């Protein structure tokens, strides 16, 4: 492990120690995720979860769309800022996670505002009738541009899209090696957003990179 990676780990640990701790529901969810899933780091975790919660709380959105639920950690963070009567809709392709997600959603004080959709986001996005205040993309990377273009007409002016993994472990800064479809897809997505005159965007070097996109 390089000196840079060790420094980054130290900084992340320091940030976690000086940030609000997870509540009991999130703590139990993340513990079970690490114990029982193959890729537990797909969950947002403490720092990113807090970031999503802060963004949502500042925006006070009425309608939130999440593409890629995994075990539900990020959805539970995002819903904290919902207006009274607001809704969060989240789409997960892997039906094996459904029981786990519903189990934890049911324990949230905002359970009635959480709506889980199991299936392919490429088709499901078009069936949801809302105008979105906030969208969080964290699903199949090869479809990021498709998701982005699918949701953009339904995001209100001044609304935000947040796209996770926009740095893809730093691979976006290097020449693509071999048939690395995910790195190619993330690079194409970042370039697509950068060239889009409909938006203002900020790529944050936070965790694995979050592309913040405001619809003008």
Coordinates of N, CA and C in Angstrom, one line a residue:
X1 N 0.8 -1.2 0.0 CA 0.0 0.0 0.0 C 0.9 1.2 0.0
X2 N 0.5 2.2 -0.9 CA 1.3 3.4 -1.0 C 1.2 4.4 0.2
X3 N 2.1 5.3 0.3 CA 2.0 6.3 1.4 C 0.8 7.1 1.2
X4 N 0.4 7.5 0.0 CA -0.8 8.2 -0.3 C -2.0 7.5 0.2
X5 N -2.1 6.2 -0.1 CA -3.3 5.5 0.3 C -3.4 5.4 1.9
X6 N -2.2 5.3 2.5 CA -2.2 5.3 4.0 C -2.7 6.6 4.6
X7 N -2.3 7.7 3.9 CA -2.7 9.0 4.4 C -4.2 9.2 4.2
X8 N -4.7 8.7 3.0 CA -6.1 8.8 2.7 C -6.9 8.1 3.8
X9 N -6.5 6.9 4.2 CA -7.1 6.1 5.2 C -7.2 6.8 6.5
X10 N -6.0 7.4 6.9 CA -5.9 8.2 8.1 C -6.9 9.3 8.1
X11 N -7.0 10.0 7.0 CA -7.9 11.2 6.9 C -9.3 10.8 7.0
X12 N -9.7 9.7 6.3 CA -11.0 9.2 6.4 C -11.4 8.8 7.8
X13 N -10.5 8.1 8.5 CA -10.7 7.7 9.8 C -10.9 8.9 10.7
X14 N -10.1 9.9 10.5 CA -10.2 11.1 11.3 C -11.5 11.8 11.1
X15 N -11.9 11.9 9.8 CA -13.2 12.5 9.5 C -14.4 11.7 10.1
X16 N -14.3 10.4 10.1 CA -15.4 9.6 10.8 C -15.4 9.9 12.3
X17 N -14.3 10.0 12.9 CA -14.2 10.3 14.3 C -14.8 11.6 14.7
X18 N -14.8 12.5 13.8 CA -15.2 13.9 14.0 C -16.5 14.2 13.3
X19 N -17.3 13.2 13.0 CA -18.6 13.3 12.4 C -19.7 12.6 13.2
X20 N -20.9 13.0 13.1 CA -22.0 12.4 13.8 C -22.1 10.9 13.5
X21 N -22.2 10.1 14.5 CA -22.3 8.7 14.4 C -23.6 8.2 13.8
X22 N -23.6 7.1 13.2 CA -24.9 6.5 12.7 C -25.9 6.3 13.8
X23 N -27.2 6.4 13.5 CA -28.2 6.0 14.4 C -28.2 4.4 14.5
X24 N -29.0 3.9 15.4 CA -29.0 2.5 15.6 C -29.5 1.7 14.4
X25 N -30.5 2.2 13.7 CA -31.0 1.5 12.5 C -30.0 1.4 11.5
X26 N -29.3 2.5 11.2 CA -28.2 2.4 10.1 C -27.1 1.6 10.6
X27 N -26.7 1.6 11.9 CA -25.6 0.8 12.4 C -25.9 -0.7 12.2
X28 N -27.2 -1.1 12.5 CA -27.5 -2.5 12.4 C -27.6 -2.9 10.9
X29 N -28.0 -2.0 10.1 CA -28.1 -2.3 8.6 C -26.7 -2.5 8.1
X30 N -25.8 -1.6 8.4 CA -24.4 -1.7 7.8 C -23.7 -2.9 8.4
X31 N -23.9 -3.3 9.6 CA -23.3 -4.4 10.2 C -23.7 -5.7 9.5
X32 N -25.0 -5.8 9.2 CA -25.6 -7.0 8.5 C -25.1 -7.0 7.1
X33 N -25.0 -5.8 6.5 CA -24.5 -5.7 5.1 C -23.1 -6.3 5.0
X34 N -22.2 -5.9 6.0 CA -20.8 -6.4 5.9 C -20.8 -7.9 6.2
X35 N -21.7 -8.4 7.1 CA -21.6 -9.8 7.4 C -22.2 -10.7 6.4
X36 N -23.2 -10.2 5.6 CA -24.0 -11.1 4.8 C -24.0 -10.8 3.3
X37 N -23.3 -9.8 2.8 CA -23.3 -9.5 1.4 C -21.8 -9.6 0.8
X38 N -21.7 -9.8 -0.5 CA -20.4 -10.1 -1.1 C -19.6 -8.8 -1.3
X39 N -20.3 -7.7 -1.6 CA -19.6 -6.4 -1.8 C -20.2 -5.3 -0.9
X40 N -19.9 -5.4 0.4 CA -20.5 -4.5 1.4 C -20.1 -3.1 1.2
X41 N -19.0 -2.8 0.5 CA -18.5 -1.4 0.3 C -19.4 -0.7 -0.7
X42 N -20.3 -1.4 -1.3 CA -21.3 -0.7 -2.2 C -22.3 0.1 -1.3
X43 N -22.4 -0.2 0.0 CA -23.2 0.7 0.8 C -22.5 2.0 1.1
X44 N -23.3 3.1 1.2 CA -22.7 4.4 1.4 C -21.8 4.6 2.6
X45 N -22.3 4.1 3.7 CA -21.5 4.2 4.9 C -21.6 5.5 5.6
X46 N -21.0 5.7 6.7 CA -21.2 6.8 7.6 C -21.0 8.2 6.9
X47 N -19.8 8.4 6.3 CA -19.5 9.7 5.8 C -20.4 10.1 4.6
X48 N -20.5 9.2 3.7 CA -21.3 9.5 2.5 C -22.8 9.6 2.9
X49 N -23.2 8.7 3.8 CA -24.6 8.7 4.3 C -24.9 10.1 4.9
X50 N -24.0 10.6 5.7 CA -24.2 11.9 6.3 C -24.3 13.0 5.3
X51 N -23.4 12.9 4.2 CA -23.4 13.9 3.1 C -24.8 13.9 2.5
X52 N -25.3 12.7 2.2 CA -26.6 12.6 1.5 C -27.7 13.2 2.4
X53 N -27.6 12.9 3.7 CA -28.6 13.4 4.7 C -28.5 14.9 4.7
X54 N -27.3 15.5 4.7 CA -27.2 17.0 4.8 C -27.8 17.6 3.5
X55 N -27.5 17.0 2.3 CA -28.0 17.6 1.1 C -29.5 17.5 1.1
X56 N -30.1 16.4 1.5 CA -31.5 16.3 1.5 C -32.2 17.2 2.6
X57 N -31.5 17.4 3.7 CA -32.1 18.2 4.7 C -32.0 19.7 4.3
X58 N -31.0 20.1 3.6 CA -30.9 21.5 3.1 C -31.9 21.7 2.0
X59 N -32.1 20.7 1.2 CA -33.1 20.9 0.0 C -34.5 20.8 0.4
X60 N -34.8 20.0 1.4 CA -36.2 19.7 1.8 C -37.0 19.3 0.6
X61 N -36.6 18.2 -0.1 CA -37.3 17.8 -1.3 C -38.6 17.2 -1.0
X62 N -39.5 17.3 -2.1 CA -40.8 16.6 -2.0 C -40.7 15.2 -2.6
X63 N -39.9 15.1 -3.7 CA -39.8 13.8 -4.4 C -38.3 13.5 -4.6
X64 N -37.9 12.3 -4.2 CA -36.5 11.9 -4.4 C -36.6 10.6 -5.2
X65 N -35.7 10.4 -6.1 CA -35.5 9.2 -6.9 C -34.1 8.6 -6.6
X66 N -34.0 7.4 -6.3 CA -32.7 6.7 -6.1 C -32.7 5.5 -7.1
X67 N -31.6 5.5 -7.9 CA -31.5 4.3 -8.8 C -30.3 3.5 -8.3
X68 N -30.7 2.4 -7.7 CA -29.7 1.5 -7.1 C -29.8 1.5 -5.6
X69 N -30.6 0.6 -5.0 CA -30.9 0.6 -3.5 C -29.8 -0.1 -2.7
X70 N -29.3 -1.2 -3.3 CA -28.5 -2.2 -2.6 C -29.2 -2.6 -1.3
X71 N -28.7 -2.4 -0.1 CA -29.4 -2.8 1.1 C -30.2 -1.7 1.8
X72 N -30.2 -0.5 1.2 CA -31.1 0.5 1.7 C -30.5 1.6 2.5
X73 N -29.2 1.6 2.7 CA -28.5 2.6 3.6 C -28.7 4.0 3.1
X74 N -28.4 4.2 1.8 CA -28.5 5.6 1.3 C -29.9 6.1 1.2
X75 N -30.8 5.2 1.0 CA -32.2 5.6 0.9 C -32.7 6.1 2.3
X76 N -32.3 5.4 3.4 CA -32.6 5.8 4.7 C -32.0 7.2 5.1
X77 N -30.8 7.4 4.5 CA -30.2 8.7 4.8 C -30.9 9.8 4.0
X78 N -31.2 9.6 2.7 CA -31.8 10.6 1.9 C -33.2 11.0 2.3
X79 N -33.9 10.0 2.9 CA -35.3 10.3 3.3 C -35.4 11.3 4.4
X80 N -34.3 11.5 5.2 CA -34.3 12.4 6.3 C -34.8 13.8 6.1
X81 N -34.6 14.3 4.8 CA -34.9 15.7 4.5 C -36.3 15.8 3.9
X82 N -37.0 14.7 3.6 CA -38.2 14.8 2.9 C -39.2 15.8 3.6
X83 N -40.0 16.5 2.8 CA -41.1 17.3 3.3 C -42.2 16.4 3.9
X84 N -43.0 16.9 4.7 CA -44.2 16.2 5.1 C -45.0 15.8 3.9
X85 N -45.3 14.6 3.8 CA -46.1 14.1 2.6 C -45.2 13.8 1.4
X86 N -43.9 14.0 1.5 CA -43.0 13.7 0.4 C -42.7 12.2 0.3
X87 N -42.1 11.9 -0.8 CA -41.9 10.5 -1.1 C -40.5 10.2 -1.7
X88 N -39.9 9.1 -1.3 CA -38.7 8.6 -1.9 C -39.0 7.3 -2.6
X89 N -38.6 7.3 -3.9 CA -38.8 6.1 -4.7 C -37.4 5.6 -5.0
X90 N -37.2 4.3 -4.8 CA -35.9 3.7 -5.0 C -36.0 2.4 -5.8
X91 N -35.1 2.2 -6.8 CA -35.2 1.1 -7.7 C -34.0 0.2 -7.5
X92 N -34.3 -1.1 -7.3 CA -33.2 -2.1 -7.1 C -33.5 -3.3 -8.1
X93 N -32.4 -3.6 -8.8 CA -32.5 -4.7 -9.8 C -32.5 -6.1 -9.1
X94 N -31.7 -6.2 -8.1 CA -31.5 -7.6 -7.5 C -32.6 -7.9 -6.5
X95 N -33.5 -8.8 -6.9 CA -34.6 -9.1 -6.0 C -34.2 -9.8 -4.7
X96 N -32.9 -10.4 -4.7 CA -32.5 -11.0 -3.5 C -32.3 -10.1 -2.3
X97 N -32.2 -8.8 -2.6 CA -32.1 -7.8 -1.5 C -33.5 -7.3 -1.0
X98 N -34.6 -7.7 -1.7 CA -35.8 -7.1 -1.4 C -36.3 -7.3 0.1
X99 N -36.2 -8.5 0.6 CA -36.7 -8.7 1.9 C -35.9 -7.9 3.0
X100 N -34.5 -7.9 2.8 CA -33.7 -7.1 3.7 C -34.0 -5.6 3.6
X101 N -34.2 -5.1 2.4 CA -34.5 -3.7 2.3 C -35.8 -3.4 3.0
X102 N -36.9 -4.1 2.7 CA -38.2 -3.9 3.3 C -38.2 -4.0 4.8
X103 N -37.3 -5.0 5.3 CA -37.2 -5.1 6.8 C -36.7 -3.9 7.4
X104 N -35.7 -3.2 6.9 CA -35.2 -2.0 7.5 C -36.0 -0.8 7.2
X105 N -36.6 -0.7 6.0 CA -37.5 0.4 5.7 C -38.7 0.4 6.7
X106 N -39.2 -0.7 7.0 CA -40.3 -0.8 7.9 C -40.0 -0.3 9.3
X107 N -38.7 -0.2 9.7 CA -38.3 0.3 11.0 C -38.0 1.8 11.0
X108 N -38.1 2.4 9.9 CA -37.8 3.8 9.8 C -39.0 4.6 10.2
X109 N -38.8 5.7 10.9 CA -40.0 6.6 11.2 C -40.6 7.2 10.0
X110 N -40.0 7.1 8.8 CA -40.5 7.6 7.5 C -40.9 6.4 6.6
X111 N -41.2 5.3 7.2 CA -41.5 4.1 6.4 C -42.6 4.3 5.4
X112 N -43.6 5.1 5.8 CA -44.7 5.4 4.8 C -44.4 6.2 3.7
X113 N -43.2 6.8 3.7 CA -42.7 7.7 2.6 C -41.7 7.0 1.7
X114 N -41.4 5.8 2.0 CA -40.4 5.0 1.3 C -41.1 4.0 0.3
X115 N -40.7 4.0 -0.9 CA -41.3 3.2 -1.9 C -40.3 2.4 -2.7
X116 N -40.2 1.1 -2.6 CA -39.2 0.3 -3.2 C -39.8 -0.3 -4.5
X117 N -39.0 -0.3 -5.6 CA -39.4 -0.9 -6.8 C -38.3 -1.9 -7.2
X118 N -38.7 -3.1 -7.4 CA -37.8 -4.2 -7.8 C -37.9 -4.4 -9.3
X119 N -36.8 -4.2 -10.0 CA -36.8 -4.5 -11.4 C -35.7 -3.7 -12.2
X120 N -35.8 -3.6 -13.5 CA -34.9 -2.9 -14.3 C -35.1 -1.4 -14.4
X121 N -34.2 -0.6 -13.9 CA -34.4 0.9 -13.9 C -34.6 1.4 -15.3
X122 N -34.0 0.8 -16.3 CA -34.2 1.3 -17.6 C -35.6 1.4 -18.1
X123 N -36.5 0.5 -17.5 CA -37.9 0.5 -17.9 C -38.7 1.2 -16.7
X124 N -38.3 1.0 -15.5 CA -39.1 1.5 -14.4 C -39.1 3.0 -14.2
X125 N -38.0 3.7 -14.6 CA -37.9 5.1 -14.4 C -39.1 5.8 -15.1
X126 N -39.4 5.3 -16.3 CA -40.4 6.0 -17.1 C -41.8 5.8 -16.6
X127 N -42.0 4.8 -15.6 CA -43.3 4.5 -15.1 C -43.6 5.4 -13.8
X128 N -42.6 6.1 -13.3 CA -42.8 6.9 -12.1 C -43.2 8.3 -12.5
X129 N -44.3 8.8 -12.1 CA -44.9 10.0 -12.6 C -44.4 11.4 -12.0
X130 N -43.5 11.3 -11.1 CA -43.2 12.6 -10.3 C -42.2 13.4 -11.0
X131 N -42.2 14.7 -10.6 CA -41.1 15.6 -11.0 C -40.1 15.6 -9.8
X132 N -38.9 15.2 -10.1 CA -37.9 15.0 -9.0 C -37.2 16.2 -8.6
X133 N -37.1 16.4 -7.3 CA -36.2 17.4 -6.7 C -34.8 17.0 -6.5
X134 N -34.6 15.7 -6.3 CA -33.3 15.1 -6.0 C -33.2 13.7 -6.5
X135 N -32.2 13.4 -7.3 CA -31.9 12.1 -7.8 C -30.6 11.6 -7.4
X136 N -30.5 10.3 -7.0 CA -29.2 9.7 -6.6 C -29.0 8.5 -7.5
X137 N -27.9 8.6 -8.3 CA -27.6 7.4 -9.2 C -26.5 6.6 -8.6
X138 N -26.7 5.3 -8.4 CA -25.7 4.4 -7.8 C -26.0 3.0 -8.2
X139 N -26.2 2.8 -9.5 CA -26.5 1.5 -10.1 C -25.5 1.1 -11.1
X140 N -25.9 0.3 -12.1 CA -25.0 -0.2 -13.1 C -24.3 0.9 -13.8
X141 N -23.0 0.9 -13.8 CA -22.2 2.1 -14.4 C -22.4 2.2 -15.9
X142 N -22.5 1.1 -16.6 CA -22.6 1.2 -18.0 C -23.9 1.9 -18.5
X143 N -24.9 2.0 -17.6 CA -26.1 2.6 -17.9 C -26.3 4.1 -17.4
X144 N -25.2 4.6 -16.8 CA -25.3 5.9 -16.2 C -25.8 7.0 -17.1
X145 N -25.2 7.0 -18.4 CA -25.7 8.1 -19.3 C -27.2 7.9 -19.6
X146 N -27.6 6.6 -19.8 CA -29.0 6.3 -20.0 C -29.9 6.8 -18.9
X147 N -29.5 6.5 -17.6 CA -30.3 6.9 -16.5 C -30.4 8.4 -16.4
X148 N -29.2 9.0 -16.7 CA -29.1 10.5 -16.6 C -30.1 11.1 -17.6
X149 N -30.1 10.7 -18.8 CA -31.0 11.2 -19.9 C -32.4 10.9 -19.6
X150 N -32.7 9.7 -19.0 CA -34.0 9.3 -18.7 C -34.7 10.2 -17.6
X151 N -33.9 10.6 -16.6 CA -34.4 11.3 -15.5 C -34.4 12.8 -15.8
X152 N -33.5 13.3 -16.6 CA -33.3 14.7 -16.8 C -34.6 15.5 -17.1
X153 N -35.4 15.0 -18.0 CA -36.6 15.8 -18.3 C -37.6 15.9 -17.1
X154 N -37.4 15.0 -16.2 CA -38.3 14.9 -15.0 C -37.7 15.5 -13.7
X155 N -36.6 16.1 -13.9 CA -36.0 16.9 -12.7 C -36.4 18.3 -12.8
X156 N -36.8 18.9 -11.8 CA -37.2 20.3 -11.8 C -36.0 21.2 -12.0
X157 N -36.2 22.4 -12.5 CA -35.2 23.4 -12.6 C -34.7 23.8 -11.2
X158 N -33.4 23.7 -11.0 CA -32.9 23.9 -9.6 C -32.8 22.6 -8.8
X159 N -33.3 21.5 -9.4 CA -33.1 20.2 -8.8 C -31.7 19.7 -9.0
X160 N -31.4 18.6 -8.3 CA -30.0 18.1 -8.3 C -30.1 16.6 -8.6
X161 N -29.0 16.2 -9.4 CA -28.7 14.8 -9.6 C -27.3 14.5 -8.9
X162 N -27.2 13.5 -8.1 CA -26.0 13.1 -7.5 C -25.6 11.7 -8.1
X163 N -24.4 11.6 -8.7 CA -24.0 10.4 -9.2 C -22.8 9.8 -8.5
X164 N -22.9 8.6 -7.9 CA -21.8 8.1 -7.1 C -20.8 7.4 -8.0
X165 N -19.6 7.1 -7.4 CA -18.5 6.4 -8.1 C -18.0 7.1 -9.3
X166 N -18.0 8.4 -9.3 CA -17.6 9.2 -10.5 C -16.1 9.2 -10.7
X167 N -15.3 8.8 -9.7 CA -13.9 8.6 -9.8 C -13.4 7.2 -10.0
X168 N -14.3 6.3 -9.7 CA -14.1 4.8 -10.0 C -12.7 4.4 -9.6
X169 N -12.4 4.6 -8.3 CA -11.1 4.2 -7.7 C -9.9 4.9 -8.4
X170 N -10.1 6.0 -8.9 CA -9.1 6.8 -9.5 C -8.8 6.3 -11.0
X171 N -9.4 5.3 -11.5 CA -9.1 4.8 -12.8 C -9.5 5.8 -13.9
X172 N -10.4 6.7 -13.6 CA -10.7 7.7 -14.7 C -9.6 8.6 -15.0
X173 N -8.6 8.7 -14.2 CA -7.4 9.6 -14.4 C -6.3 8.9 -15.3
X174 N -6.5 7.6 -15.6 CA -5.5 6.9 -16.3 C -6.0 6.3 -17.6
X175 N -5.1 5.9 -18.5 CA -5.5 5.3 -19.7 C -6.3 4.0 -19.4
X176 N -7.4 3.8 -20.1 CA -8.2 2.6 -19.9 C -7.4 1.4 -20.4
X177 N -7.3 0.4 -19.6 CA -6.6 -0.9 -19.9 C -7.5 -2.0 -20.3
X178 N -7.3 -2.6 -21.4 CA -8.1 -3.7 -21.8 C -9.6 -3.4 -22.0
X179 N -10.5 -4.4 -21.7 CA -11.9 -4.2 -21.9 C -12.6 -3.8 -20.6
X180 N -12.1 -2.7 -20.0 CA -12.6 -2.2 -18.7 C -13.9 -1.4 -19.0
X181 N -15.0 -2.0 -19.1 CA -16.3 -1.4 -19.5 C -16.7 -0.4 -18.5
X182 N -16.6 -0.6 -17.2 CA -17.0 0.3 -16.1 C -16.3 1.6 -16.1
X183 N -14.9 1.5 -16.2 CA -14.1 2.7 -16.3 C -14.5 3.5 -17.5
X184 N -14.6 2.8 -18.6 CA -15.0 3.5 -19.9 C -16.4 4.2 -19.7
X185 N -17.3 3.5 -19.1 CA -18.7 4.1 -18.9 C -18.7 5.3 -18.0
X186 N -17.9 5.2 -16.9 CA -17.8 6.4 -16.0 C -17.2 7.6 -16.6
X187 N -16.1 7.3 -17.4 CA -15.4 8.4 -18.1 C -16.3 9.0 -19.1
X188 N -17.1 8.2 -19.8 CA -18.0 8.8 -20.8 C -19.1 9.6 -20.1
X189 N -19.6 9.1 -19.0 CA -20.6 9.8 -18.2 C -20.1 11.2 -17.7
X190 N -18.9 11.2 -17.2 CA -18.3 12.4 -16.7 C -18.2 13.4 -17.8
X191 N -17.7 13.0 -19.0 CA -17.6 13.8 -20.1 C -18.9 14.3 -20.6
X192 N -19.9 13.4 -20.6 CA -21.2 13.8 -21.0 C -21.8 14.9 -20.2
X193 N -21.7 14.8 -18.9 CA -22.2 15.8 -18.0 C -21.4 17.1 -18.2
X194 N -20.1 17.0 -18.3 CA -19.3 18.2 -18.5 C -19.7 19.0 -19.7
X195 N -20.1 18.3 -20.7 CA -20.5 19.0 -22.0 C -22.0 19.4 -22.1
X196 N -22.7 19.1 -21.0 CA -24.2 19.4 -21.1 C -24.5 20.8 -20.7
X197 N -25.0 21.6 -21.6 CA -25.3 23.0 -21.3 C -26.5 23.2 -20.4
X198 N -27.3 22.1 -20.1 CA -28.5 22.2 -19.3 C -28.2 22.3 -17.8
X199 N -26.9 22.1 -17.5 CA -26.5 21.8 -16.1 C -25.3 22.6 -15.6
X200 N -25.2 22.7 -14.3 CA -23.9 23.2 -13.6 C -23.5 22.0 -12.8
X201 N -22.2 21.7 -12.9 CA -21.8 20.4 -12.2 C -20.5 20.6 -11.4
X202 N -20.3 19.8 -10.4 CA -19.1 19.8 -9.5 C -18.8 18.4 -9.2
X203 N -17.6 18.0 -9.6 CA -17.1 16.6 -9.3 C -16.3 16.7 -8.0
X204 N -16.9 16.1 -6.9 CA -16.2 16.1 -5.6 C -15.3 14.9 -5.4
X205 N -14.1 15.1 -5.0 CA -13.1 14.0 -4.7 C -13.4 13.4 -3.3
X206 N -14.6 13.0 -3.1 CA -15.1 12.5 -1.8 C -15.5 11.0 -1.9
X207 N -14.9 10.2 -1.1 CA -15.0 8.8 -1.1 C -14.6 8.3 -2.5
X208 N -15.5 7.7 -3.3 CA -15.2 7.3 -4.7 C -15.6 8.3 -5.7
X209 N -15.8 9.5 -5.3 CA -16.2 10.6 -6.2 C -17.7 10.7 -6.3
X210 N -18.2 11.9 -6.1 CA -19.7 12.2 -6.3 C -19.8 13.4 -7.3
X211 N -20.5 13.1 -8.4 CA -20.7 14.2 -9.4 C -22.0 14.9 -9.0
X212 N -22.0 16.1 -8.6 CA -23.1 16.9 -8.2 C -23.6 17.7 -9.5
X213 N -24.8 17.6 -9.8 CA -25.4 18.2 -11.1 C -26.6 19.0 -10.7
X214 N -26.6 20.2 -11.0 CA -27.8 21.1 -10.8 C -28.4 21.4 -12.2
X215 N -29.7 21.1 -12.3 CA -30.4 21.4 -13.6 C -30.7 22.9 -13.6
X216 N -30.3 23.6 -14.6 CA -30.4 25.0 -14.8 C -31.8 25.4 -15.3

